[in-house]
Amino acid sequence: MELTSYEEKALDGEYGEAVRLAMRAVVKVGEALGAERLVPVTWAHVSGISYKNIGDAGLEFLEELAAKGARVSVRTTVNPAGMDMEHWREMGVDEGFAEKQARVVKALISMGVEAALTCTPYLYGKVGLGEHLAWAESNAVLYANSILGARTNREGGPLALFEAIVGRAPYVGLHTDEGRRASLVVDFEDVRDLVAQGYHQAAGYLLGRIAGKRVAVAKGLPPMGSWEAKLFLAAVGASGGTGLVYIPGVSPEEPRIVEGAEEVPVDKRDMEEVLEYFNGKPEAAALGCPHLSSRELEDIVSYIERRGGARRPLVLFTARALKGRLGDLEKRAEKAGARIFYDTCMVVSPLRSFLGSGVAVDSAKAAYYLSAQGYAVKLMSRRELLDYVTGGGGED
Ligand code: F3S
């Protein structure tokens, strides 16, 4: 691999042990992937920081790296933790877990990482067309590539941290024009109306399954807002390994489609199968996979207020960045029977301890991971879910 003089020096240990280790990992991964060089990145986003997922081994790794003097060299944000960092007791989290989760976050902060604790970093900073990033967290990667036209591969959590330290990523895959060519077109024309009723997540789940790791074009989808795109792409990331889906009319880049690309139509039955698969009996509901924006929170709370408040437990997950910036929304949510938690999400926190084991969600990504954890999950459109929570029926 061709390296610049900074990269050579980093590899030789001129900038310290932590930088040497990080550069060695990035170069090794690049070589394994056939990259001919590295590319400077402007923003890294690290996933896998919930103590529930990484355990003692992950904590030890982060503390050792911090003790070696590791510092990130570009803006670096991190994914949700395993608990609300302030209100963890109300989530049924025990002291031991809380102490270790706090140590994970402390180690990251000591490396210069922003404790954003969100999977929607794209809502908290500007990303330019063609900008190179080193993001882990599949929904964020898909959003960055597909909606913002930025360039990042789907990195693993530790690799994204190494890339943050050296400010470089292997120039391969979705960083390159060649790697961004689509070899699959999925046609949603026949289910356009159904998707428009709030089933973007089911459409995304199907696309991910069909695409695997292939870059795809999603044809025939109805117009979608940012929150619907989030749900769609999070679902793609759960069922598939791809990091880029072109959505005509939404994506800023014109799709480059390879000759002979496969074309796959989706029909109503395909969509119904997804909804039938996630059809458990809920006792409560959770929204915020990916994390809710302030606009979504406002819409959700207003809706349940108009319907006379929640009659079933409802929790809403969002980013720490919104703490203290929601005005009276947090109080209004509580008055209407909903609880907002920050820093964490339904998948990486011990949901069972405060919600029970049957949960309604509007996110196919949450449905996928919660099912795998043994929850009875009911996948609904957001409107259906809010009607379920407030007692059924449509909005009057
Ligand atoms: Fe985010 Fe948790 Fe879903 S990290 S995308 S809310 S599984």
Short mmCIF file of C-alpha atoms and ligand atoms in Angstrom, two decimals:
data_model
loop_
_atom_site.label_atom_id
_atom_site.label_comp_id
_atom_site.label_asym_id
_atom_site.label_seq_id
_atom_site.Cartn_x
_atom_site.Cartn_y
_atom_site.Cartn_z
CA MET A 1 0.00 0.00 0.00
CA GLU A 2 1.23 3.48 -0.82
CA LEU A 3 1.56 5.55 2.35
CA THR A 4 2.19 9.27 2.86
CA SER A 5 5.08 10.35 5.04
CA TYR A 6 2.70 11.02 7.98
CA GLU A 7 1.25 7.53 7.61
CA GLU A 8 4.75 5.97 7.43
CA LYS A 9 5.86 7.84 10.53
CA ALA A 10 2.69 6.86 12.39
CA LEU A 11 3.35 3.25 11.48
CA ASP A 12 6.94 3.55 12.73
CA GLY A 13 5.73 4.77 16.12
CA GLU A 14 6.90 8.37 15.77
CA TYR A 15 3.63 9.65 17.21
CA GLY A 16 3.46 7.18 20.07
CA GLU A 17 2.29 3.69 20.74
CA ALA A 18 -1.46 4.29 20.43
CA VAL A 19 -1.11 5.92 17.00
CA ARG A 20 1.24 3.11 15.88
CA LEU A 21 -1.29 0.45 16.93
CA ALA A 22 -4.17 2.29 15.30
CA MET A 23 -2.28 2.87 12.03
CA ARG A 24 -1.16 -0.75 11.94
CA ALA A 25 -4.80 -1.91 12.27
CA VAL A 26 -6.07 0.48 9.60
CA VAL A 27 -3.30 -0.47 7.16
CA LYS A 28 -3.81 -4.19 7.77
CA VAL A 29 -7.55 -3.94 7.12
CA GLY A 30 -6.86 -1.84 4.04
CA GLU A 31 -4.42 -4.42 2.70
CA ALA A 32 -6.88 -7.23 3.34
CA LEU A 33 -9.51 -5.31 1.37
CA GLY A 34 -7.13 -4.53 -1.49
CA ALA A 35 -6.90 -0.76 -0.86
CA GLU A 36 -4.00 0.94 -2.62
CA ARG A 37 -3.98 3.90 -0.27
CA LEU A 38 -5.69 5.51 2.68
CA VAL A 39 -8.02 8.50 2.52
CA PRO A 40 -8.26 11.32 5.11
CA VAL A 41 -11.59 11.35 6.92
CA THR A 42 -13.25 14.31 8.62
CA TRP A 43 -15.55 12.57 11.11
CA ALA A 44 -15.55 9.18 12.79
CA HIS A 45 -18.51 7.58 14.51
CA VAL A 46 -17.86 4.65 16.80
CA SER A 47 -20.44 1.97 17.57
CA GLY A 48 -20.40 -0.87 20.09
CA ILE A 49 -20.01 1.12 23.28
CA SER A 50 -22.90 -0.34 25.29
CA TYR A 51 -21.52 -2.33 28.21
CA LYS A 52 -24.40 -4.75 27.58
CA ASN A 53 -22.78 -5.62 24.23
CA ILE A 54 -19.04 -5.23 24.82
CA GLY A 55 -18.76 -6.50 28.40
CA ASP A 56 -15.52 -6.53 30.39
CA ALA A 57 -13.36 -7.35 27.36
CA GLY A 58 -14.53 -4.21 25.57
CA LEU A 59 -14.12 -2.06 28.66
CA GLU A 60 -10.59 -3.34 29.18
CA PHE A 61 -9.70 -2.67 25.53
CA LEU A 62 -10.89 0.94 25.76
CA GLU A 63 -9.21 1.62 29.09
CA GLU A 64 -5.92 0.16 27.85
CA LEU A 65 -6.06 2.25 24.71
CA ALA A 66 -6.79 5.38 26.78
CA ALA A 67 -3.91 4.52 29.14
CA LYS A 68 -1.57 4.37 26.12
CA GLY A 69 -2.46 8.00 25.48
CA ALA A 70 -4.76 7.46 22.50
CA ARG A 71 -6.42 10.64 21.20
CA VAL A 72 -8.75 11.01 18.27
CA SER A 73 -7.52 13.35 15.55
CA VAL A 74 -10.89 14.15 13.90
CA ARG A 75 -14.37 14.85 15.21
CA THR A 76 -15.54 11.58 16.75
CA THR A 77 -19.00 10.76 18.03
CA VAL A 78 -20.27 7.55 19.61
CA ASN A 79 -23.33 5.34 19.50
CA PRO A 80 -25.84 4.84 22.35
CA ALA A 81 -24.74 3.41 25.68
CA GLY A 82 -26.55 0.65 27.60
CA MET A 83 -28.45 3.09 29.80
CA ASP A 84 -29.60 6.68 30.25
CA MET A 85 -26.48 8.09 31.89
CA GLU A 86 -28.55 10.02 34.45
CA HIS A 87 -31.76 8.08 34.89
CA TRP A 88 -30.40 4.55 34.76
CA ARG A 89 -32.03 3.51 38.03
CA GLU A 90 -35.46 4.10 36.50
CA MET A 91 -34.49 1.70 33.74
CA GLY A 92 -33.83 -1.06 36.26
CA VAL A 93 -30.08 -0.96 35.63
CA ASP A 94 -28.00 -2.23 38.55
CA GLU A 95 -25.09 -0.37 40.16
CA GLY A 96 -22.44 -2.74 38.79
CA PHE A 97 -23.57 -2.27 35.20
CA ALA A 98 -23.90 1.50 35.63
CA GLU A 99 -20.40 1.80 37.06
CA LYS A 100 -18.87 -0.11 34.15
CA GLN A 101 -20.88 1.76 31.52
CA ALA A 102 -19.70 5.03 33.05
CA ARG A 103 -16.09 3.79 32.79
CA VAL A 104 -16.60 2.99 29.09
CA VAL A 105 -17.81 6.53 28.44
CA LYS A 106 -15.04 8.02 30.59
CA ALA A 107 -12.36 6.14 28.64
CA LEU A 108 -13.83 7.43 25.37
CA ILE A 109 -14.05 11.02 26.61
CA SER A 110 -10.42 10.86 27.74
CA MET A 111 -9.51 10.10 24.12
CA GLY A 112 -11.26 13.27 22.98
CA VAL A 113 -14.45 11.59 21.81
CA GLU A 114 -17.76 13.53 21.99
CA ALA A 115 -20.12 11.54 24.19
CA ALA A 116 -22.98 12.07 21.75
CA LEU A 117 -24.39 8.64 22.63
CA THR A 118 -26.61 8.59 19.58
CA CYS A 119 -27.00 6.55 16.43
CA THR A 120 -28.16 9.61 14.48
CA PRO A 121 -24.94 11.65 14.33
CA TYR A 122 -26.12 13.00 10.97
CA LEU A 123 -28.69 15.12 12.83
CA TYR A 124 -25.95 16.88 14.81
CA GLY A 125 -23.51 18.22 12.27
CA LYS A 126 -23.08 19.03 8.61
CA VAL A 127 -21.74 16.51 6.14
CA GLY A 128 -20.93 17.57 2.59
CA LEU A 129 -21.48 15.73 -0.65
CA GLY A 130 -18.51 13.47 -1.31
CA GLU A 131 -17.03 14.00 2.19
CA HIS A 132 -15.09 10.98 3.46
CA LEU A 133 -16.13 9.65 6.87
CA ALA A 134 -15.27 6.66 9.03
CA TRP A 135 -18.60 5.68 10.49
CA ALA A 136 -19.67 2.50 12.15
CA GLU A 137 -23.41 2.00 12.97
CA SER A 138 -25.22 0.74 9.92
CA ASN A 139 -28.19 3.15 9.92
CA ALA A 140 -25.83 6.13 10.13
CA VAL A 141 -23.62 4.74 7.36
CA LEU A 142 -26.63 4.16 5.12
CA TYR A 143 -28.00 7.64 5.87
CA ALA A 144 -24.64 9.30 5.23
CA ASN A 145 -24.08 7.52 1.91
CA SER A 146 -27.66 7.43 0.62
CA ILE A 147 -29.20 10.69 1.85
CA LEU A 148 -26.21 12.99 2.31
CA GLY A 149 -23.99 11.67 -0.48
CA ALA A 150 -21.04 11.31 1.90
CA ARG A 151 -18.64 8.39 1.60
CA THR A 152 -18.05 5.79 4.27
CA ASN A 153 -17.81 2.06 4.50
CA ARG A 154 -19.68 0.14 7.19
CA GLU A 155 -16.87 0.03 9.68
CA GLY A 156 -16.68 -2.14 12.78
CA GLY A 157 -16.69 -0.28 16.11
CA PRO A 158 -13.00 -0.78 17.02
CA LEU A 159 -11.84 -0.04 13.45
CA ALA A 160 -13.78 3.25 13.44
CA LEU A 161 -11.96 4.20 16.66
CA PHE A 162 -8.56 3.38 15.12
CA GLU A 163 -9.54 5.42 12.07
CA ALA A 164 -10.54 8.28 14.37
CA ILE A 165 -7.09 8.19 15.97
CA VAL A 166 -5.18 8.31 12.68
CA GLY A 167 -7.78 10.30 10.70
CA ARG A 168 -7.57 7.86 7.81
CA ALA A 169 -9.62 5.01 6.34
CA PRO A 170 -8.75 2.52 3.60
CA TYR A 171 -9.65 4.03 0.21
CA VAL A 172 -11.82 1.17 -0.93
CA GLY A 173 -15.48 0.18 -1.34
CA LEU A 174 -17.94 3.03 -0.84
CA HIS A 175 -15.15 5.63 -0.72
CA THR A 176 -14.55 5.04 -4.43
CA ASP A 177 -16.68 5.79 -7.53
CA GLU A 178 -16.33 2.18 -8.61
CA GLY A 179 -17.51 0.83 -5.25
CA ARG A 180 -20.61 3.04 -5.37
CA ARG A 181 -22.01 1.51 -8.54
CA ALA A 182 -25.33 -0.28 -8.06
CA SER A 183 -25.69 -3.86 -9.20
CA LEU A 184 -29.31 -4.28 -8.07
CA VAL A 185 -32.57 -2.46 -8.64
CA VAL A 186 -35.45 -3.25 -6.28
CA ASP A 187 -38.81 -2.14 -7.60
CA PHE A 188 -41.45 -1.08 -5.04
CA GLU A 189 -43.94 0.28 -7.59
CA ASP A 190 -46.56 -2.42 -6.78
CA VAL A 191 -46.44 -1.68 -3.06
CA ARG A 192 -45.99 2.06 -3.27
CA ASP A 193 -49.37 2.80 -1.63
CA LEU A 194 -48.76 0.31 1.14
CA VAL A 195 -45.33 1.79 1.89
CA ALA A 196 -46.93 5.26 1.95
CA GLN A 197 -49.20 4.09 4.78
CA GLY A 198 -46.17 3.98 7.06
CA TYR A 199 -44.39 0.78 6.12
CA HIS A 200 -41.08 2.18 4.95
CA GLN A 201 -39.40 -0.07 7.49
CA ALA A 202 -40.92 -3.25 5.98
CA ALA A 203 -39.76 -2.10 2.54
CA GLY A 204 -36.25 -1.48 3.89
CA TYR A 205 -36.17 -4.84 5.60
CA LEU A 206 -37.02 -6.56 2.31
CA LEU A 207 -34.46 -4.55 0.39
CA GLY A 208 -31.69 -5.41 2.86
CA ARG A 209 -32.53 -9.08 2.59
CA ILE A 210 -32.49 -9.02 -1.21
CA ALA A 211 -29.39 -6.85 -1.49
CA GLY A 212 -27.03 -8.50 0.96
CA LYS A 213 -23.85 -6.48 0.43
CA ARG A 214 -24.78 -5.11 -2.99
CA VAL A 215 -25.27 -1.40 -3.62
CA ALA A 216 -28.89 -1.03 -4.69
CA VAL A 217 -31.39 1.36 -6.22
CA ALA A 218 -34.81 1.50 -4.53
CA LYS A 219 -37.25 2.32 -7.33
CA GLY A 220 -40.92 3.24 -7.04
CA LEU A 221 -40.98 4.33 -3.39
CA PRO A 222 -43.37 7.11 -2.37
CA PRO A 223 -41.90 10.49 -1.38
CA MET A 224 -40.42 10.25 2.10
CA GLY A 225 -39.42 12.60 4.85
CA SER A 226 -36.24 12.36 6.84
CA TRP A 227 -37.77 10.22 9.60
CA GLU A 228 -39.21 7.76 7.09
CA ALA A 229 -35.84 7.55 5.36
CA LYS A 230 -34.27 6.80 8.76
CA LEU A 231 -36.67 3.92 9.37
CA PHE A 232 -36.23 2.60 5.84
CA LEU A 233 -32.43 2.66 5.95
CA ALA A 234 -32.14 1.31 9.50
CA ALA A 235 -34.15 -1.69 8.34
CA VAL A 236 -31.88 -2.14 5.31
CA GLY A 237 -28.92 -2.18 7.67
CA ALA A 238 -30.50 -4.79 9.93
CA SER A 239 -31.33 -7.38 7.29
CA GLY A 240 -28.49 -6.67 4.85
CA GLY A 241 -24.84 -5.78 4.68
CA THR A 242 -25.01 -3.00 2.12
CA GLY A 243 -24.03 0.57 2.99
CA LEU A 244 -25.63 2.47 0.11
CA VAL A 245 -29.10 2.55 -1.40
CA TYR A 246 -29.95 5.13 -4.04
CA ILE A 247 -33.46 6.47 -3.61
CA PRO A 248 -34.39 8.44 -6.73
CA GLY A 249 -35.77 11.85 -5.76
CA VAL A 250 -34.17 11.66 -2.31
CA SER A 251 -30.51 10.73 -2.79
CA PRO A 252 -28.34 13.62 -3.97
CA GLU A 253 -26.28 11.43 -6.31
CA GLU A 254 -27.46 10.00 -9.59
CA PRO A 255 -27.16 6.24 -9.30
CA ARG A 256 -24.46 4.66 -11.41
CA ILE A 257 -25.91 1.28 -12.35
CA VAL A 258 -23.70 -1.50 -13.71
CA GLU A 259 -24.71 -3.13 -16.94
CA GLY A 260 -26.77 -6.26 -16.42
CA ALA A 261 -27.82 -5.23 -12.88
CA GLU A 262 -30.44 -7.56 -11.42
CA GLU A 263 -33.98 -6.13 -11.12
CA VAL A 264 -36.23 -7.54 -8.39
CA PRO A 265 -39.87 -6.53 -7.94
CA VAL A 266 -41.46 -6.51 -4.47
CA ASP A 267 -45.14 -7.43 -4.10
CA LYS A 268 -47.78 -7.09 -1.42
CA ARG A 269 -47.25 -10.62 -0.20
CA ASP A 270 -43.54 -9.93 0.44
CA MET A 271 -44.48 -6.94 2.57
CA GLU A 272 -47.16 -8.87 4.47
CA GLU A 273 -44.70 -11.63 5.26
CA VAL A 274 -42.44 -9.18 7.06
CA LEU A 275 -45.33 -7.82 9.13
CA GLU A 276 -46.61 -11.33 9.91
CA TYR A 277 -43.15 -12.40 11.01
CA PHE A 278 -42.96 -9.65 13.66
CA ASN A 279 -46.41 -10.20 15.09
CA GLY A 280 -45.96 -10.83 18.82
CA LYS A 281 -48.30 -9.64 21.54
CA PRO A 282 -47.16 -6.29 22.94
CA GLU A 283 -47.57 -5.02 26.50
CA ALA A 284 -45.89 -1.70 25.87
CA ALA A 285 -44.38 0.36 23.07
CA ALA A 286 -41.00 1.89 22.29
CA LEU A 287 -40.04 4.44 19.65
CA GLY A 288 -36.64 5.78 18.75
CA CYS A 289 -34.76 3.26 16.64
CA PRO A 290 -32.95 5.16 15.18
CA HIS A 291 -33.05 7.92 17.81
CA LEU A 292 -35.93 10.36 17.46
CA SER A 293 -35.27 13.92 16.31
CA SER A 294 -36.75 16.88 18.22
CA ARG A 295 -39.31 17.29 15.43
CA GLU A 296 -40.39 13.65 15.72
CA LEU A 297 -40.67 13.98 19.50
CA GLU A 298 -42.86 17.05 19.10
CA ASP A 299 -45.10 15.25 16.58
CA ILE A 300 -45.41 12.13 18.74
CA VAL A 301 -46.15 13.98 21.96
CA SER A 302 -48.68 16.27 20.25
CA TYR A 303 -50.43 13.27 18.76
CA ILE A 304 -50.82 11.42 22.05
CA GLU A 305 -51.93 14.63 23.76
CA ARG A 306 -54.66 15.08 21.17
CA ARG A 307 -55.72 11.49 21.79
CA GLY A 308 -56.05 12.05 25.53
CA GLY A 309 -52.67 10.58 26.58
CA ALA A 310 -51.09 7.13 26.58
CA ARG A 311 -53.01 4.30 28.19
CA ARG A 312 -50.18 1.84 27.70
CA PRO A 313 -46.49 2.29 28.60
CA LEU A 314 -44.58 4.23 25.94
CA VAL A 315 -40.88 5.04 25.99
CA LEU A 316 -39.12 7.35 23.57
CA PHE A 317 -35.38 7.25 22.92
CA THR A 318 -33.30 10.17 21.79
CA ALA A 319 -29.87 11.74 21.82
CA ARG A 320 -28.12 13.45 24.75
CA ALA A 321 -27.68 16.50 22.51
CA LEU A 322 -31.39 17.24 22.94
CA LYS A 323 -31.28 17.15 26.74
CA GLY A 324 -32.31 20.56 28.01
CA ARG A 325 -33.21 21.70 24.48
CA LEU A 326 -36.72 20.35 24.33
CA GLY A 327 -38.42 23.19 26.21
CA ASP A 328 -41.50 21.87 27.97
CA LEU A 329 -41.71 18.81 25.74
CA GLU A 330 -40.24 16.46 28.30
CA LYS A 331 -42.82 17.52 30.89
CA ARG A 332 -45.62 17.35 28.32
CA ALA A 333 -44.52 13.84 27.36
CA GLU A 334 -44.62 12.71 30.97
CA LYS A 335 -48.01 14.30 31.53
CA ALA A 336 -49.28 12.47 28.46
CA GLY A 337 -47.93 9.17 29.84
CA ALA A 338 -44.75 8.81 27.79
CA ARG A 339 -41.19 8.71 29.09
CA ILE A 340 -38.18 10.11 27.25
CA PHE A 341 -34.81 8.46 27.81
CA TYR A 342 -31.54 9.81 26.46
CA ASP A 343 -28.20 8.16 25.59
CA THR A 344 -29.52 4.67 24.99
CA CYS A 345 -32.04 2.66 23.02
CA MET A 346 -34.46 -0.22 23.26
CA VAL A 347 -31.97 -2.70 21.82
CA VAL A 348 -28.87 -1.93 23.88
CA SER A 349 -30.56 -1.29 27.26
CA PRO A 350 -32.26 -3.84 29.53
CA LEU A 351 -35.76 -3.08 28.24
CA ARG A 352 -37.31 -6.07 29.95
CA SER A 353 -36.69 -4.61 33.39
CA PHE A 354 -38.90 -1.59 32.78
CA LEU A 355 -41.17 -2.50 29.86
CA GLY A 356 -41.76 -6.23 30.04
CA SER A 357 -41.10 -8.71 27.26
CA GLY A 358 -43.75 -7.84 24.70
CA VAL A 359 -43.14 -4.62 22.83
CA ALA A 360 -44.62 -2.74 19.88
CA VAL A 361 -42.14 -0.88 17.65
CA ASP A 362 -42.24 0.97 14.34
CA SER A 363 -38.68 0.02 13.47
CA ALA A 364 -37.84 -3.19 11.63
CA LYS A 365 -34.29 -2.88 12.94
CA ALA A 366 -35.54 -2.88 16.53
CA ALA A 367 -37.95 -5.69 15.70
CA TYR A 368 -35.12 -7.77 14.28
CA TYR A 369 -32.75 -7.33 17.22
CA LEU A 370 -35.38 -7.53 19.95
CA SER A 371 -36.79 -10.75 18.47
CA ALA A 372 -33.28 -12.18 18.54
CA GLN A 373 -33.15 -11.28 22.26
CA GLY A 374 -36.35 -13.25 22.91
CA TYR A 375 -38.89 -10.41 23.04
CA ALA A 376 -42.37 -10.76 21.57
CA VAL A 377 -42.28 -7.95 19.03
CA LYS A 378 -45.10 -6.37 17.09
CA LEU A 379 -44.03 -4.28 14.10
CA MET A 380 -46.45 -1.46 13.32
CA SER A 381 -46.59 1.78 11.40
CA ARG A 382 -45.95 4.77 13.67
CA ARG A 383 -49.59 5.83 13.44
CA GLU A 384 -50.82 2.33 14.36
CA LEU A 385 -48.43 2.20 17.27
CA LEU A 386 -49.57 5.54 18.67
CA ASP A 387 -53.20 4.52 18.26
CA TYR A 388 -52.44 1.26 20.08
CA VAL A 389 -50.78 3.16 22.91
CA THR A 390 -53.59 5.67 23.24
CA GLY A 391 -56.32 3.07 23.08
CA GLY A 392 -56.98 2.14 19.44
CA GLY A 393 -58.83 3.66 16.54
CA GLY A 394 -57.64 6.36 14.15
CA GLU A 395 -57.13 10.00 15.00
CA ASP A 396 -60.48 11.71 15.47
FE1 F3S B 1 -29.96 3.16 17.11
FE2 F3S B 1 -30.30 1.32 18.89
FE3 F3S B 1 -31.69 1.29 16.69
S1 F3S B 1 -28.38 2.15 18.27
S2 F3S B 1 -30.48 2.27 15.16
S3 F3S B 1 -31.76 2.85 18.30
S4 F3S B 1 -30.74 -0.46 17.65
#
